[in-house]
mmCIF file of C-alpha atoms and ligand atoms in Angstrom:
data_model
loop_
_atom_site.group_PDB
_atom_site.id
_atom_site.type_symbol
_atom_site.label_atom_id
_atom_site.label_comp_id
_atom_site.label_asym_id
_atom_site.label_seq_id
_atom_site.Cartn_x
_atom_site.Cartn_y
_atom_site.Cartn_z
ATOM 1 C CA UNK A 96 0.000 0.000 0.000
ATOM 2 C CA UNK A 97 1.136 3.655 -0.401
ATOM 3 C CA UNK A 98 2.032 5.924 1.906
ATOM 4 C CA UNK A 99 -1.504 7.113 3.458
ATOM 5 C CA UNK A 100 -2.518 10.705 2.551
ATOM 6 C CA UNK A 101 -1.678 12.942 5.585
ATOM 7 C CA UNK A 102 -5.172 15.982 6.010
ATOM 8 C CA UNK A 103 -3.509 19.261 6.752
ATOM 9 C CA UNK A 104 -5.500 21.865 6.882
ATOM 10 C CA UNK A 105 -8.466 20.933 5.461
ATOM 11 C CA UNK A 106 -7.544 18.976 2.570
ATOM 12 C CA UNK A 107 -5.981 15.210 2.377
ATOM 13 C CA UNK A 108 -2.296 15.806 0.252
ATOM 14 C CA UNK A 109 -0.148 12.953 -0.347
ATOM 15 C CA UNK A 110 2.672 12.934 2.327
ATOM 16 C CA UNK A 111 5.465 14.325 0.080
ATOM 17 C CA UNK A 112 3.039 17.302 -0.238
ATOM 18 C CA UNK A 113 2.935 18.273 3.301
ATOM 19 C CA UNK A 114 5.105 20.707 4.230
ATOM 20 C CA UNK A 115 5.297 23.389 7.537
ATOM 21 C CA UNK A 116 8.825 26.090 7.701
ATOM 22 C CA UNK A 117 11.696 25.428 9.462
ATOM 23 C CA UNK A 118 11.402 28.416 11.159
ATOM 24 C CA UNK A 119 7.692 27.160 12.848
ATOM 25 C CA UNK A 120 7.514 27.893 15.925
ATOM 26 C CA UNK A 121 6.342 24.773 17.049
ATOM 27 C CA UNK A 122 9.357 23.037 16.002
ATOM 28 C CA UNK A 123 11.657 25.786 17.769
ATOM 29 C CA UNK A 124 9.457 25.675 20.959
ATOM 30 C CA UNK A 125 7.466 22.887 21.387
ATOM 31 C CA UNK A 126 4.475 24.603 20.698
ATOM 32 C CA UNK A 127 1.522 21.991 19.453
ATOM 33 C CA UNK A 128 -0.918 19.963 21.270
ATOM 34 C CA UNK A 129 -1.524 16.417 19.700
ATOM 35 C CA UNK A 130 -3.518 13.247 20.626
ATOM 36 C CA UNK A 131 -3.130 9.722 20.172
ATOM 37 C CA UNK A 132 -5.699 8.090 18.991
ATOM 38 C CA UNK A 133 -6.609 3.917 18.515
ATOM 39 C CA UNK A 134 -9.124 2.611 15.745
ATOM 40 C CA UNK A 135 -10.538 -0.735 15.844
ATOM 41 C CA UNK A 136 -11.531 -3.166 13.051
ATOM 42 C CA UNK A 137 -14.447 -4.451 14.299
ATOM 43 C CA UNK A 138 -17.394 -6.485 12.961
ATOM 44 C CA UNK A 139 -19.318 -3.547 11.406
ATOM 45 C CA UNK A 140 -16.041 -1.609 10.236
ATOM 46 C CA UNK A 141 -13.174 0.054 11.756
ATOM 47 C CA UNK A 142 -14.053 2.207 14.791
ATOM 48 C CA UNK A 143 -12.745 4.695 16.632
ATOM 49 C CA UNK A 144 -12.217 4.393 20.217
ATOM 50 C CA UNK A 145 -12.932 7.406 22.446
ATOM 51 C CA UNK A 146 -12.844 10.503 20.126
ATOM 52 C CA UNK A 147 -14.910 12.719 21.828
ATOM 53 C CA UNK A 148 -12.807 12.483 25.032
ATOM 54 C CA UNK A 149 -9.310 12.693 22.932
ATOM 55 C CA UNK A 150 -10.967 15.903 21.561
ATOM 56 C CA UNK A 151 -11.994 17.412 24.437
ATOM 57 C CA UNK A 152 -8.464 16.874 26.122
ATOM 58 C CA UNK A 153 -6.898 18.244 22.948
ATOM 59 C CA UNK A 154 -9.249 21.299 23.006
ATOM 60 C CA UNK A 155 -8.091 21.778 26.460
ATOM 61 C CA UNK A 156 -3.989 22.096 25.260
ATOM 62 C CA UNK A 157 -4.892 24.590 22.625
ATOM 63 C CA UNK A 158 -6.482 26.802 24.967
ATOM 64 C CA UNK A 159 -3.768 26.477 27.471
ATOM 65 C CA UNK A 160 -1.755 27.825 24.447
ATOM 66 C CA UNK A 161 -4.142 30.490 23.285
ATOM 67 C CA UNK A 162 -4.617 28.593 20.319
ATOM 68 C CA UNK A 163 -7.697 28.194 17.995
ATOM 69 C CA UNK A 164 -9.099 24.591 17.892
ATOM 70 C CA UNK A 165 -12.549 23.306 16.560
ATOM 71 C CA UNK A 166 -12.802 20.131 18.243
ATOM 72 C CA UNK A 167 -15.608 19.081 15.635
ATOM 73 C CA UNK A 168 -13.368 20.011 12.816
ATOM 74 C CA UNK A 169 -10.728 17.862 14.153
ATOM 75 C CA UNK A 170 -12.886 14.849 14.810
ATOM 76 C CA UNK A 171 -13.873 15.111 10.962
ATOM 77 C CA UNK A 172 -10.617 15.121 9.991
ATOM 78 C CA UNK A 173 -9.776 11.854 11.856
ATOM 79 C CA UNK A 174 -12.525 10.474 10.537
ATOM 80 C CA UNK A 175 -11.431 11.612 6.943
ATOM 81 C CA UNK A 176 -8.316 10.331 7.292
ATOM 82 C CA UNK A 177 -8.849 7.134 8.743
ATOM 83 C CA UNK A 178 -11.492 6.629 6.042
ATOM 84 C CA UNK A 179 -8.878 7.572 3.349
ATOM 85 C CA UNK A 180 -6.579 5.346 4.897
ATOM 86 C CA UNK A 181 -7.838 1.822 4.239
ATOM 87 C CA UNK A 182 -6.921 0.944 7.400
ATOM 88 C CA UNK A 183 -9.116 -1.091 10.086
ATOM 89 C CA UNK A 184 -6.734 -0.957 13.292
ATOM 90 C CA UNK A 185 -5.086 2.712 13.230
ATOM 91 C CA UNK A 186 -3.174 4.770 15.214
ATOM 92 C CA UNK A 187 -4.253 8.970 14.106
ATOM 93 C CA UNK A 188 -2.508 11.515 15.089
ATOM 94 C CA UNK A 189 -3.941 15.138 15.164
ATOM 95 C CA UNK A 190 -1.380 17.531 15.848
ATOM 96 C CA UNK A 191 -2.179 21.604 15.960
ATOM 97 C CA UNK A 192 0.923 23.736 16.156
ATOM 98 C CA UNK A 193 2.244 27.099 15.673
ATOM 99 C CA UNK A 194 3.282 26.699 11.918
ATOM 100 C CA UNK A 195 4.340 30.319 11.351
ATOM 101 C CA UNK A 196 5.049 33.599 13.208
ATOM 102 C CA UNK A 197 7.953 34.964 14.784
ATOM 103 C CA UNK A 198 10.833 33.402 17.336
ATOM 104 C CA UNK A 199 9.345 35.985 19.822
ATOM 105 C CA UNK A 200 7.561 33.988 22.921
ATOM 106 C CA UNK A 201 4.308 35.977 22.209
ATOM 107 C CA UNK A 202 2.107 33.424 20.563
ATOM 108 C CA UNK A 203 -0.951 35.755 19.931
ATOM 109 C CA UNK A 204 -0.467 36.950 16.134
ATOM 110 C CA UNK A 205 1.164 33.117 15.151
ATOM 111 C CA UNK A 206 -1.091 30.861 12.839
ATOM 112 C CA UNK A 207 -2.687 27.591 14.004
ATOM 113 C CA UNK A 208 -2.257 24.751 11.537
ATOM 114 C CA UNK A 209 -3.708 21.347 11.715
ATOM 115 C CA UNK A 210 -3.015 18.289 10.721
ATOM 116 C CA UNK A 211 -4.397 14.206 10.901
ATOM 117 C CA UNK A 212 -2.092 11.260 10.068
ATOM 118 C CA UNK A 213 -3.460 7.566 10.014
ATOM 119 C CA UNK A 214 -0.282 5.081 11.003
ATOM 120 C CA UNK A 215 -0.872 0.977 10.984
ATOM 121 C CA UNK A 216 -1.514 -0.173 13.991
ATOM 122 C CA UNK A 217 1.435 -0.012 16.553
ATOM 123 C CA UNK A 218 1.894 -0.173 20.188
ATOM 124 C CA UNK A 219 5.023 2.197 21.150
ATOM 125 C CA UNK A 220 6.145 -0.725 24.049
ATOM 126 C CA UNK A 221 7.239 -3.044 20.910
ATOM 127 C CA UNK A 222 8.298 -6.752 22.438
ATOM 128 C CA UNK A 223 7.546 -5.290 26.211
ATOM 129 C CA UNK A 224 3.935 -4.669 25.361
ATOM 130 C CA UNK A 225 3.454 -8.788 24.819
ATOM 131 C CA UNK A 226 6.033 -9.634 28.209
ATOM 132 C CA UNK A 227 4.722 -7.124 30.417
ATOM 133 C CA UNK A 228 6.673 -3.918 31.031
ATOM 134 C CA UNK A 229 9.756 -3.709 33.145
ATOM 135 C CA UNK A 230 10.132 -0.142 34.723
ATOM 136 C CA UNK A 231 13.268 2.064 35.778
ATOM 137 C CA UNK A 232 12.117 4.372 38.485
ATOM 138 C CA UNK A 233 12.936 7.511 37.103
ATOM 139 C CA UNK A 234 15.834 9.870 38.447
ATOM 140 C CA UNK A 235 14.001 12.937 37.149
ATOM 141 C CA UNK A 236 10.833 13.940 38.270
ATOM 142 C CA UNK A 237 7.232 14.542 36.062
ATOM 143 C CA UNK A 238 6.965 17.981 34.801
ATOM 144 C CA UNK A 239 4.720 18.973 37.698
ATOM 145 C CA UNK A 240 1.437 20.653 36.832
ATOM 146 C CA UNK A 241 2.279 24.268 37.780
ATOM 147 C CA UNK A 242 5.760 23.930 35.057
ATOM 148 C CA UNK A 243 3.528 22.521 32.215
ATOM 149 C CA UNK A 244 -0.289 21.704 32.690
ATOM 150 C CA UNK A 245 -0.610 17.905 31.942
ATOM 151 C CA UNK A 246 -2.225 17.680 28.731
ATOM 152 C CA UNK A 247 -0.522 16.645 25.623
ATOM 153 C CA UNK A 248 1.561 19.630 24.570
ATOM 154 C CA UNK A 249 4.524 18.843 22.241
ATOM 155 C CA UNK A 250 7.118 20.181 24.743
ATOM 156 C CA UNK A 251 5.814 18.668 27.968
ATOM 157 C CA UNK A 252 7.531 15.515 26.204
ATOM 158 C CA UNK A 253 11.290 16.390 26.270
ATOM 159 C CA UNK A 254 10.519 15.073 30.035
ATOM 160 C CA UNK A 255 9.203 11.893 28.934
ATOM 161 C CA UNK A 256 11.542 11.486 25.871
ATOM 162 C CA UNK A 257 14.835 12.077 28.426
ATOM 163 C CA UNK A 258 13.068 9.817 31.177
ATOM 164 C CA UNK A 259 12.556 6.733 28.951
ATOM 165 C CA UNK A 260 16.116 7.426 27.171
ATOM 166 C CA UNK A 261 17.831 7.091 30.951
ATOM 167 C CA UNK A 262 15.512 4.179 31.201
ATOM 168 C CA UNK A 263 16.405 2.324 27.911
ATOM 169 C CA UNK A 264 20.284 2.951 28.271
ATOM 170 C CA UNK A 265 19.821 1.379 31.828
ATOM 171 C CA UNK A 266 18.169 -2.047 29.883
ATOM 172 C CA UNK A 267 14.513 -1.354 31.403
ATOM 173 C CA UNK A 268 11.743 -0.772 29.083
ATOM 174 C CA UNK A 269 10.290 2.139 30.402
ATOM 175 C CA UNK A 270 10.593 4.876 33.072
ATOM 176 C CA UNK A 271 8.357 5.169 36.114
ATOM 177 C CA UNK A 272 8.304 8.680 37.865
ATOM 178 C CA UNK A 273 7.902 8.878 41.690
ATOM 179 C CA UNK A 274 7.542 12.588 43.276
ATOM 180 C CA UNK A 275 9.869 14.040 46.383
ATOM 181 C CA UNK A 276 7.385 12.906 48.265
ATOM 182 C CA UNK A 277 7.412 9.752 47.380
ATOM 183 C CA UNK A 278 4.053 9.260 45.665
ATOM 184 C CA UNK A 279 3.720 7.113 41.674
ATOM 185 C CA UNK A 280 2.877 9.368 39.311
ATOM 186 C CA UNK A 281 2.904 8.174 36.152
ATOM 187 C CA UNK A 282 5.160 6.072 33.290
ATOM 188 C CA UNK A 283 6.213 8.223 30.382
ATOM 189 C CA UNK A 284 3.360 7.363 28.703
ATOM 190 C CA UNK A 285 0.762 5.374 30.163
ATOM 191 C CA UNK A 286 -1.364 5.985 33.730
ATOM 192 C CA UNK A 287 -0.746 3.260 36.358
ATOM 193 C CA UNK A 288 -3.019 1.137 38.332
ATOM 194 C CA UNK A 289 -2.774 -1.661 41.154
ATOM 195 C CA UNK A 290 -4.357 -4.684 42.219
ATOM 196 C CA UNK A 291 -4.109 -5.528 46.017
ATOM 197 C CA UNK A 292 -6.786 -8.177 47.346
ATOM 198 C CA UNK A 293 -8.747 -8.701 44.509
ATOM 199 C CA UNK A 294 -9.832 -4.423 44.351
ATOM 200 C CA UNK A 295 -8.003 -2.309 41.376
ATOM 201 C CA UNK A 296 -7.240 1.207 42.324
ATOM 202 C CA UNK A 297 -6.059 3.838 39.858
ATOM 203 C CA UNK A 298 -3.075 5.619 40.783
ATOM 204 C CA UNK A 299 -3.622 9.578 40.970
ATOM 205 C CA UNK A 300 -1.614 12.559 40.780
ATOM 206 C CA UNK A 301 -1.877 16.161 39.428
ATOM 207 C CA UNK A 302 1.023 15.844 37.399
ATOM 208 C CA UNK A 303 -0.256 12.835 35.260
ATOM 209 C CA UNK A 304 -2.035 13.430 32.405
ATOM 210 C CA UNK A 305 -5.389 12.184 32.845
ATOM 211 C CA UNK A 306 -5.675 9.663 30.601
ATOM 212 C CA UNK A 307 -8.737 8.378 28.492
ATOM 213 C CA UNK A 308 -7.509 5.012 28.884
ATOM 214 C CA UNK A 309 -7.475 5.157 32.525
ATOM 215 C CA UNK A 310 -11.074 6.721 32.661
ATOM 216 C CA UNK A 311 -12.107 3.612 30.612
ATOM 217 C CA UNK A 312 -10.877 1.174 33.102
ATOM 218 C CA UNK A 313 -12.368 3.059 35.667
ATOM 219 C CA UNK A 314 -15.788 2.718 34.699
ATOM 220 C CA UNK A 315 -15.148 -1.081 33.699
ATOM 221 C CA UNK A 316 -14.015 -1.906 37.405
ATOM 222 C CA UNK A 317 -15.643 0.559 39.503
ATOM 223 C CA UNK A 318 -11.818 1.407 40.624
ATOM 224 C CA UNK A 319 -11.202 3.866 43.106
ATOM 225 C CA UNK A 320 -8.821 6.833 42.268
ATOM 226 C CA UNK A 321 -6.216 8.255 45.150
ATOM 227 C CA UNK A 322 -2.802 8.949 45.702
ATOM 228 C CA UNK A 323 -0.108 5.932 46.124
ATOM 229 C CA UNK A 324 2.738 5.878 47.553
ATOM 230 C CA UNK A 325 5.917 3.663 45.583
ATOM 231 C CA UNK A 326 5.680 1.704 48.704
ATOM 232 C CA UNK A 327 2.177 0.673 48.203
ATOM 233 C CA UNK A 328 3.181 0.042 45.264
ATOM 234 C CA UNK A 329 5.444 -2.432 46.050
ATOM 235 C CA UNK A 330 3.396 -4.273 47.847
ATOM 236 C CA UNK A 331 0.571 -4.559 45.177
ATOM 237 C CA UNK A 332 -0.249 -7.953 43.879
ATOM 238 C CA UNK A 333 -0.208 -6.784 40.708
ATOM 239 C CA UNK A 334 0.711 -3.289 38.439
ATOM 240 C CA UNK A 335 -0.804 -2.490 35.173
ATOM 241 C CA UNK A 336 -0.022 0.309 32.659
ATOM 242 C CA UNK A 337 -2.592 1.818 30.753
ATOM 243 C CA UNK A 338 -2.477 4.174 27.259
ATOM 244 C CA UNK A 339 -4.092 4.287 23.977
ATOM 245 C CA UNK A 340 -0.996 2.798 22.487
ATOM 246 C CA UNK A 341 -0.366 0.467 25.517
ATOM 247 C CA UNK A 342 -3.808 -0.668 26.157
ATOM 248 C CA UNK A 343 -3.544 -2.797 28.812
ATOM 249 C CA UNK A 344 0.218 -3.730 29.903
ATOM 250 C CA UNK A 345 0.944 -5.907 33.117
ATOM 251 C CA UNK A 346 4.059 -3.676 34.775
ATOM 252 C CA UNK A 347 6.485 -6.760 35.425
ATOM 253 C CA UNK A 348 9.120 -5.428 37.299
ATOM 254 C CA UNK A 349 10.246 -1.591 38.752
ATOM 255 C CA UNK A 350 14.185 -2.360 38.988
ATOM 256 C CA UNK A 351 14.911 -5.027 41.277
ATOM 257 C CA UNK A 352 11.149 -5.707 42.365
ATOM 258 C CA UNK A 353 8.775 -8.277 40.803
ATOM 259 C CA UNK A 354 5.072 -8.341 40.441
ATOM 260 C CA UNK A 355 3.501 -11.272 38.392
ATOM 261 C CA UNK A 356 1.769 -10.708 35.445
ATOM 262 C CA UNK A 357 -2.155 -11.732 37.423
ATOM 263 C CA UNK A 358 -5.048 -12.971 36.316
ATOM 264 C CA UNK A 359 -7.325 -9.358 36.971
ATOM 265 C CA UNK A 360 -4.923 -7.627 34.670
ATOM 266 C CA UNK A 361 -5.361 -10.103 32.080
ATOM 267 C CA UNK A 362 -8.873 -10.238 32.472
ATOM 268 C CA UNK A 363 -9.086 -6.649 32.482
ATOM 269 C CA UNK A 364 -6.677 -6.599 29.383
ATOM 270 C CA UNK A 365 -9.102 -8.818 27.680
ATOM 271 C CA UNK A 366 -12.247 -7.089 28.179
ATOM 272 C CA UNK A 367 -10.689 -4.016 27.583
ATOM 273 C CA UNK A 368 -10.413 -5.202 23.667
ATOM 274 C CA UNK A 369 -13.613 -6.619 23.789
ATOM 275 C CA UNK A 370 -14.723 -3.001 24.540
ATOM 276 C CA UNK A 371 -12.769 -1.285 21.816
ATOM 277 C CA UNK A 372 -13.846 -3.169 19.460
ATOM 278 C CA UNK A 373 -17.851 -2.793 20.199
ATOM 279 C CA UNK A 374 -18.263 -6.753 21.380
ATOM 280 C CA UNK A 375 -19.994 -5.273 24.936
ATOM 281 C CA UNK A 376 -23.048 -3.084 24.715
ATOM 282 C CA UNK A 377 -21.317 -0.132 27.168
ATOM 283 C CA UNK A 378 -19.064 0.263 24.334
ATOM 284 C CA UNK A 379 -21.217 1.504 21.648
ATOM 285 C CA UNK A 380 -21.183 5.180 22.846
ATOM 286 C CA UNK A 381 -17.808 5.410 22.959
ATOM 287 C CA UNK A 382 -17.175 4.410 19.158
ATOM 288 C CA UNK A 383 -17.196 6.858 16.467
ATOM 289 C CA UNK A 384 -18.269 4.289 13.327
ATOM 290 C CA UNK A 385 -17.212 5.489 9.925
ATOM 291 C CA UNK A 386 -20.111 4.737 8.181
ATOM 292 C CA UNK A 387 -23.225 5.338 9.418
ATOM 293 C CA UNK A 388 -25.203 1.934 10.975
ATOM 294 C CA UNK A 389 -28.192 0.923 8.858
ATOM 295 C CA UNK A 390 -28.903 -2.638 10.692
HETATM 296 N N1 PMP B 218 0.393 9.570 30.463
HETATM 297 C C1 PMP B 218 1.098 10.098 29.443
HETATM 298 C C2 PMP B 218 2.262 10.965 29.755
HETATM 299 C C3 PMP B 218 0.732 9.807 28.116
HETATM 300 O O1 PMP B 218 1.429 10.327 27.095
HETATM 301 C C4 PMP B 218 -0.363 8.951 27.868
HETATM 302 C C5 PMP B 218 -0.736 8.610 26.454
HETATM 303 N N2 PMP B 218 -1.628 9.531 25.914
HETATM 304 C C6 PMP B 218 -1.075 8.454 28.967
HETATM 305 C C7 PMP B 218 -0.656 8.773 30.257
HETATM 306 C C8 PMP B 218 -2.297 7.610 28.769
HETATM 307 O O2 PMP B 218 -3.325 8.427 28.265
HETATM 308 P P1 PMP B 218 -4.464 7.838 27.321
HETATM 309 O O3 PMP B 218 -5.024 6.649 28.019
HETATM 310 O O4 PMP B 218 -5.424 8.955 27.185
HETATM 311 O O5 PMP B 218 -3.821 7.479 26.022
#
């Protein structure tokens, strides 16, 4: 297949024939918002999981950037592309960003462009995705929420980009961070949950991003959300990552400590993609279908 048609802007161009300057300011500052988003094949047609939310979330970075964003707009444009695509199982990736203006830091007279790609299907853990995860706890600490507001803004990544790189070079998969306090706050990319006793509790903090993923899991276990310390942690029965990308991803090991990869977070991990891909009647509302239902 050829290279899927990227939409920027309000048109779908071939790849080759989408271009931004070298002088955008997003690429000098880090200043975009982006999402990542899963479709599903599923029995009626490829899906897509959770758009609304991944809007809403996105809307939220662009305004935390002063930046113009028409969350229906957007969602069309996923749709678009996906539809353009071919594909069944997607990952799409909006991304709006400062495409022209000066190299001052005032943002207000820049210009807003948007774009959608469709990607095949990939999950961004590779080989550690089908193992279970095994976790460095991270030297740095999260970007807390007062630095950069935890939504997905292109340069709130440098901390999860050096994170995982110290994590990688150490032989661990990915990075865990833990605050001065001593509470979990979240992997570089994925929320994190524990199973103690049979009960799953979601791991909160005001520096993780709150993810879709974890909201999903949430209302499929009734799961309470608090703080956690790395202690109680520890002493979980089992750990679970979750993400778009990841899904559902046992957490194996944080350094020298073991958890077992348990039966709740494979169960959970296997209703989960039940539930993306429409098998369970709760997950109806939260697919977007491309083509409208006539059954
Ligand atoms: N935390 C971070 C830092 C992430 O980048 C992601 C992936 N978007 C998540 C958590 C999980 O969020 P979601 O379930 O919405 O994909």
């Amino acid at each position: 297949m050829s290279t899927p048609r990227i939409w920027m802007d309000g048109h779908l161009v071939d790849a080759s024939a989408a271009h931004t300057s070298l002088l955008a300011p997003a690429l000098h500052y880090g200043l975009g918002v982006f999402e990542g988003i899963r479709s599903y094949a599923t029995p009626r047609g490829p899906a897509i999981f959770r758009l609304e939310a991944h809007m809403a979330r996105m809307a939220r970075g662009a305004e935390a950037l002063g930046m113009p964003f028409n969350a229906e707009t957007c969602a069309q444009a996923c749709i678009d592309t996906l539809a353009d695509s071919g594909f069944g199982d997607a990952y799409l990736r909006p991304l709006a960003f400062y495409g022209q203006g000066t190299l001052g830091l005032d943002v207000d007279r820049h210009t807003t462009r948007l774009m959608v790609a469709a990607l095949p299907w990939q999950n961004h853990l590779g080989e550690a995705a089908a193992r279970g995860v095994r976790a460095h706890r991270s030297a740095m600490q999260r970007n807390t929420a007062q630095a950069i507001p935890p939504l997905k803004l292109c340069g709130g990544y440098v901390n999860s980009v050096l994170a995982k790189r110290q994590a990688t070079l150490a032989g661990f998969d990915e990075a865990l961070f833990v605050d001065e306090r001593g509470f979990a706050v979240e992997a570089t990319g994925e929320n994190v949950f524990l199973v103690k006793d049979g009960r799953v509790t979601a791991v909160e903090h005001p520096d993780a991003l709150p993810g879709i993923t974890r909201a999903t899991v949430m209302e499929l276990t009734g799961a309470e959300s608090r703080p956690v310390t790395l202690q109680e942690l520890l002493e979980a029965d089992e750990v679970f990552l979750t993400g778009t990308s990841a899904e559902i991803t046992p957490l194996i090991a944080l350094d020298a400590h073991t958890w077992r990869a348990g039966a709740i977070t494979l169960d959970l991990r296997r209703r989960y993609l039940t539930t993306v891909r429409g098998a369970v009647d709760l997950s109806e509302s939260w697919l977007t279908r491309l083509e409208p239902v006539t059954a």
